[in-house]
PDB file of C-alpha atoms in Angstrom:
ATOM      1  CA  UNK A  93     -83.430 -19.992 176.584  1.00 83.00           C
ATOM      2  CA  UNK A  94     -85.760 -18.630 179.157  1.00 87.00           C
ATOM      3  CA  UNK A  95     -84.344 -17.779 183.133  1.00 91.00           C
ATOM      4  CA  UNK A  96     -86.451 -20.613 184.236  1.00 90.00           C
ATOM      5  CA  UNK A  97     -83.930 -22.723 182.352  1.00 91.00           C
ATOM      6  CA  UNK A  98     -81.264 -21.230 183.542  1.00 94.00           C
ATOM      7  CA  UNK A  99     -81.785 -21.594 186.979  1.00 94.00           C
ATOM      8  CA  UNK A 100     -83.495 -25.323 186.062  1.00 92.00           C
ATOM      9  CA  UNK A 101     -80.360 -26.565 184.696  1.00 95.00           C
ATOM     10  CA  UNK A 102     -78.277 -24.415 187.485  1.00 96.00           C
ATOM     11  CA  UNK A 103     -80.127 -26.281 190.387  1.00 94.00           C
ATOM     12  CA  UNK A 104     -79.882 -30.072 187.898  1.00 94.00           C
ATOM     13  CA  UNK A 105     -76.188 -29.294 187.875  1.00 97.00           C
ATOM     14  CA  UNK A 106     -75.687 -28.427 191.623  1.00 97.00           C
ATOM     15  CA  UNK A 107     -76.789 -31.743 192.469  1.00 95.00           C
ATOM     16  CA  UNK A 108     -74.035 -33.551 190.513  1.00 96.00           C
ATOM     17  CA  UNK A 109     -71.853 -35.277 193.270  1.00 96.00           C
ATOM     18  CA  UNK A 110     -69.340 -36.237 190.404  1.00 96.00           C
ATOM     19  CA  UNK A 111     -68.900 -32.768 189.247  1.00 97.00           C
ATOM     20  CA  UNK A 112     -68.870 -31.357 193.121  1.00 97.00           C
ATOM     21  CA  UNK A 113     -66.050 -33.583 193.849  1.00 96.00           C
ATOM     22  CA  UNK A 114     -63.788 -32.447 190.345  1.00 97.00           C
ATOM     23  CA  UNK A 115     -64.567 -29.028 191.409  1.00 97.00           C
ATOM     24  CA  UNK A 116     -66.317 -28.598 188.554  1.00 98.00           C
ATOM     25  CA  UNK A 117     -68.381 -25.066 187.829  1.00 98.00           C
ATOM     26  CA  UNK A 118     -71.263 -23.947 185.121  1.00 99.00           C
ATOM     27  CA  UNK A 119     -69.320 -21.421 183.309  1.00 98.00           C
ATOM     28  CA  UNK A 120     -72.212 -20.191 180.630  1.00 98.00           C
ATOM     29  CA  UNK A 121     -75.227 -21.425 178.891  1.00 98.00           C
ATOM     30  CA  UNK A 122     -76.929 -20.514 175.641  1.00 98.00           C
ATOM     31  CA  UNK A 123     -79.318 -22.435 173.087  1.00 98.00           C
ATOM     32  CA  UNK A 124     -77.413 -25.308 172.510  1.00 98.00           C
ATOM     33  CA  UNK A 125     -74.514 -24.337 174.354  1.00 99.00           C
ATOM     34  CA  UNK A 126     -72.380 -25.083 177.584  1.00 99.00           C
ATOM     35  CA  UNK A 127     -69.585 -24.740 179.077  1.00 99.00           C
ATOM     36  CA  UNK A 128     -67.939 -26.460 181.995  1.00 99.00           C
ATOM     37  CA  UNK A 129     -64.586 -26.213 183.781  1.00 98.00           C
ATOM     38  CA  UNK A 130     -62.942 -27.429 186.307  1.00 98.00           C
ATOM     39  CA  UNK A 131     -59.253 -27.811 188.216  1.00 98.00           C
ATOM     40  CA  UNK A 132     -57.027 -30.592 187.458  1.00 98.00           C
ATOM     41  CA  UNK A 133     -57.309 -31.630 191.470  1.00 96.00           C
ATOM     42  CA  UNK A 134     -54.132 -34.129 192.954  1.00 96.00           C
ATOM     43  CA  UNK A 135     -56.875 -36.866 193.521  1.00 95.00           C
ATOM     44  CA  UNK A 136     -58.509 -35.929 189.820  1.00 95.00           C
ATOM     45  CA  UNK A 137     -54.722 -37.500 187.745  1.00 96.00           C
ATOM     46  CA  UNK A 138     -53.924 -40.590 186.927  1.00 95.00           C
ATOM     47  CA  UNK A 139     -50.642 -42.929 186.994  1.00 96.00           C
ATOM     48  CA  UNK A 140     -48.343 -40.550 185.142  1.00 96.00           C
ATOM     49  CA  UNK A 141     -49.704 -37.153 186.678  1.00 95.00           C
ATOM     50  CA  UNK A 142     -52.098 -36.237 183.726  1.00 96.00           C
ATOM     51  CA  UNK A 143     -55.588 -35.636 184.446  1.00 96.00           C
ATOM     52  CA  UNK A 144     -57.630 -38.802 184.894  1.00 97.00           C
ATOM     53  CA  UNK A 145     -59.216 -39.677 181.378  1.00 97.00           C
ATOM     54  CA  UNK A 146     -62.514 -40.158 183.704  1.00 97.00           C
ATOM     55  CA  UNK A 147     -62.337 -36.485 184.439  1.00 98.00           C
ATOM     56  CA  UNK A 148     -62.265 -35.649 180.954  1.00 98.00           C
ATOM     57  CA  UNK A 149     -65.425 -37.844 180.011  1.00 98.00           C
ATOM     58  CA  UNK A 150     -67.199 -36.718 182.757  1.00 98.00           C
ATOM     59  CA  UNK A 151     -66.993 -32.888 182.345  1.00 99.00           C
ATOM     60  CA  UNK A 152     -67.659 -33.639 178.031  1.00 99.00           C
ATOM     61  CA  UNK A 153     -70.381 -35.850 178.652  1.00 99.00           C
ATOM     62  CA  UNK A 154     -72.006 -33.365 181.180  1.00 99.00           C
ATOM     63  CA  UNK A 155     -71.348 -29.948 179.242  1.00 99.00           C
ATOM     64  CA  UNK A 156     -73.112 -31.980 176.107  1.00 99.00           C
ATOM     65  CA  UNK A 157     -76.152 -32.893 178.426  1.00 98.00           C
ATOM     66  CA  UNK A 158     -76.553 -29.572 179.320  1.00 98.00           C
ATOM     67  CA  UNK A 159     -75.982 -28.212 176.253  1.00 99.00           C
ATOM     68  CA  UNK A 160     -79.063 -30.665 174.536  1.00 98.00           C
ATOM     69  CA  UNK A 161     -80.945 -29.369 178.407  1.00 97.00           C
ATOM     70  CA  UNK A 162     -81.232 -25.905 177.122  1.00 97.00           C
ATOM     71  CA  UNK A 163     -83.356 -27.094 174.078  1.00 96.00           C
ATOM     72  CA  UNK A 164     -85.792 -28.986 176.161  1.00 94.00           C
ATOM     73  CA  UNK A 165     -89.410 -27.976 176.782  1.00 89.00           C
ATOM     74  CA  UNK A 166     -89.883 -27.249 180.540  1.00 83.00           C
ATOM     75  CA  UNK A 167     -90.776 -30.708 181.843  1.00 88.00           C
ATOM     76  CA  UNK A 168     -88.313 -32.244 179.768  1.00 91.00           C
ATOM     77  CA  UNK A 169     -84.727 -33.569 180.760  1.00 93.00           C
ATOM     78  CA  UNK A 170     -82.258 -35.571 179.453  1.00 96.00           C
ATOM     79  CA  UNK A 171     -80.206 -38.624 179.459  1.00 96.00           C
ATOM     80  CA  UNK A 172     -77.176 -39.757 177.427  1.00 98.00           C
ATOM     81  CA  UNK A 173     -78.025 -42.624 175.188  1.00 98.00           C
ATOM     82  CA  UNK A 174     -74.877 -43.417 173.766  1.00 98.00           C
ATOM     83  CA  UNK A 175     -71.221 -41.249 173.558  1.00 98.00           C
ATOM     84  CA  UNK A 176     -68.025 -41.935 172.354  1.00 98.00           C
ATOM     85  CA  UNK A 177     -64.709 -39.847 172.699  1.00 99.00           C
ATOM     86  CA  UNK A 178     -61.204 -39.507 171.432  1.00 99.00           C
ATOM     87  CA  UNK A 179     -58.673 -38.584 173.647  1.00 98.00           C
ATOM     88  CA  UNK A 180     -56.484 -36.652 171.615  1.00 98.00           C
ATOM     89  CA  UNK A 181     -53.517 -35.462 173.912  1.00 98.00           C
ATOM     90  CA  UNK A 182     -52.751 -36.318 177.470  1.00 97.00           C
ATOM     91  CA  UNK A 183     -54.453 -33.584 180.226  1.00 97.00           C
ATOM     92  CA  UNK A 184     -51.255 -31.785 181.047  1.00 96.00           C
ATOM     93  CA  UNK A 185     -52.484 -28.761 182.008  1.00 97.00           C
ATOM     94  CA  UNK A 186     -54.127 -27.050 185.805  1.00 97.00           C
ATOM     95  CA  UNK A 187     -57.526 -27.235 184.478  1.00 98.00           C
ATOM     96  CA  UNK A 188     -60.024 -28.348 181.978  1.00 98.00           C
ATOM     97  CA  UNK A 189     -62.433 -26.901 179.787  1.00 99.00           C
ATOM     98  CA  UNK A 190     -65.414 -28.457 178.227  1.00 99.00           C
ATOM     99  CA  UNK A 191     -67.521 -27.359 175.354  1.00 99.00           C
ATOM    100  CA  UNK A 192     -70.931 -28.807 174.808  1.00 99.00           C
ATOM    101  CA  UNK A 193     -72.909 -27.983 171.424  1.00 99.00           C
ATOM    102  CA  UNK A 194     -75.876 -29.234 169.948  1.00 99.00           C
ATOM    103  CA  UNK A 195     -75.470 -30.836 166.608  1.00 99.00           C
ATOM    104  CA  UNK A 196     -79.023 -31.416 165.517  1.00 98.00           C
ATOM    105  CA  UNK A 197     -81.808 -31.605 168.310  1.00 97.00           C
ATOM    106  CA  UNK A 198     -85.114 -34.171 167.126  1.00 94.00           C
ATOM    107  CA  UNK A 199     -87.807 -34.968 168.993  1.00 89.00           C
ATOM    108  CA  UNK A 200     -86.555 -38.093 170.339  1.00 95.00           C
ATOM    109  CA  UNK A 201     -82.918 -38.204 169.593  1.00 98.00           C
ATOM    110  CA  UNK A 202     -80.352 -35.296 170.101  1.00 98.00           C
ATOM    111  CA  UNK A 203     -77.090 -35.385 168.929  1.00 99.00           C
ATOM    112  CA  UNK A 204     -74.346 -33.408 170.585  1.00 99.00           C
ATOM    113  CA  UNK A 205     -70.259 -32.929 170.488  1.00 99.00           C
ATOM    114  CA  UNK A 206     -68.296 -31.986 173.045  1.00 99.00           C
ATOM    115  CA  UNK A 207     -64.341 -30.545 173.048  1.00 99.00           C
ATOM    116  CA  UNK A 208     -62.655 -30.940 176.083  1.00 99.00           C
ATOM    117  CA  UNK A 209     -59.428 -28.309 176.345  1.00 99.00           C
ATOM    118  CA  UNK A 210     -56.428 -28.032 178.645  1.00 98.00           C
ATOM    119  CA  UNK A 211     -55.531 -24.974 180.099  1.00 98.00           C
ATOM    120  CA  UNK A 212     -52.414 -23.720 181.509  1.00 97.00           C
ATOM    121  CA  UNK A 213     -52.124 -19.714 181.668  1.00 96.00           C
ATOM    122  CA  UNK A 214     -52.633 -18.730 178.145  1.00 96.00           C
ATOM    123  CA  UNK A 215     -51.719 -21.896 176.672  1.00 97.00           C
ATOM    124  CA  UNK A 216     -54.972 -23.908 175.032  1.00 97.00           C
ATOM    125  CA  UNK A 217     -54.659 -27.348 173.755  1.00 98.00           C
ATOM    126  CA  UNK A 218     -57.142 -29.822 172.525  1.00 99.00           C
ATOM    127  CA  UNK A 219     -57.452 -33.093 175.116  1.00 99.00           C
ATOM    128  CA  UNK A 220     -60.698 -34.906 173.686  1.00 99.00           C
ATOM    129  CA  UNK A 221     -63.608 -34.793 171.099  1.00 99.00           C
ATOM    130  CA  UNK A 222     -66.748 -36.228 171.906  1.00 99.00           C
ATOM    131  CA  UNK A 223     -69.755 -37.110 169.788  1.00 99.00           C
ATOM    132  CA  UNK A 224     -72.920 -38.647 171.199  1.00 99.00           C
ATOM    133  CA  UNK A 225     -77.067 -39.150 171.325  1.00 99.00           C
ATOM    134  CA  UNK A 226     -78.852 -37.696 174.122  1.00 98.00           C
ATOM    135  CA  UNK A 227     -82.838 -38.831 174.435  1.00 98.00           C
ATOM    136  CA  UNK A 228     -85.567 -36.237 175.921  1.00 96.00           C
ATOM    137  CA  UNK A 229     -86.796 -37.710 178.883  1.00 95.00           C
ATOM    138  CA  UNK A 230     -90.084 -35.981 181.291  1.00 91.00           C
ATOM    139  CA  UNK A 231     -89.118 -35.207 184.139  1.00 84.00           C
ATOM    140  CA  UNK A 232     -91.454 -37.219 186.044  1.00 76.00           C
ATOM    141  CA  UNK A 233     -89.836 -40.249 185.040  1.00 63.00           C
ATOM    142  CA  UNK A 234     -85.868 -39.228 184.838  1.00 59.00           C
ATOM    143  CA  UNK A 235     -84.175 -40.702 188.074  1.00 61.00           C
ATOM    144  CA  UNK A 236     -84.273 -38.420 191.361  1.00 61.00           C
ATOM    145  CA  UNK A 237     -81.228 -37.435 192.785  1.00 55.00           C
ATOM    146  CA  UNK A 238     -80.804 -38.591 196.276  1.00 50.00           C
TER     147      UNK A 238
END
């Protein structure tokens, strides 16, 4: 991936209102690859104190998005076409980890996973799986942020 990547998908990902207000940060990047993490905020958990499953979809669906970014040609971007997830154990944990990979990148359809862990100390559990189809999109016409 070249540093004008890097800092495209840096300065993509700094504009994300949703992941400013989970407190959400760009922990690495590689071909194919990203990782997101953020806290498991008061405001971020749900009824019974877990984290919100909405904070869990969010950071997968993201970390995949970036992860199918890194592939892209420079006037390329992307936009998720279609993702599903399993939520596999509740969020109990301070924070959350999500892993974005490419699965197979086309010219017109990229499919990506994403894992979504809990953290607490050293203790690591699994929270969701995601699988889903990003599309290339140019730049020109992908949706300004405002």
């Amino acid at each position: 991936m070249t540093p004008e990547r890097t800092t495209l998908i840096q300065q993509s990902f700094a504009t994300q209102n949703m992941m400013k207000s989970f407190g959400a940060s760009l922990d690495h990047l590689d071909d194919g690859s990203c990782h997101l993490s953020a806290p498991i905020l008061e405001a971020n958990r749900q009824q019974h104190g877990f984290g919100h499953a909405a904070l869990t979809f969010g950071l997968g669906d993201t970390a995949a998005g970036y992860a199918a970014m890194t592939l892209m040609p420079p006037d390329h971007d992307v936009l998720t076409a279609e993702i599903k997830i399993n939520l596999l154990s509740p969020a109990k944990a301070d924070r959350l980890v999500a892993q974005g990979q490419v699965l197979r990148a086309g010219r017109r359809l990229i499919t990506v996973e994403a894992k979504v862990w809990g953290i607490t100390g050293t203790q690591r559990k699994l929270v969701a799986a995601l699988l889903g189809t990003m599309v290339p999109v140019p730049i020109s016409i992908a949706p300004a942020a405002t």
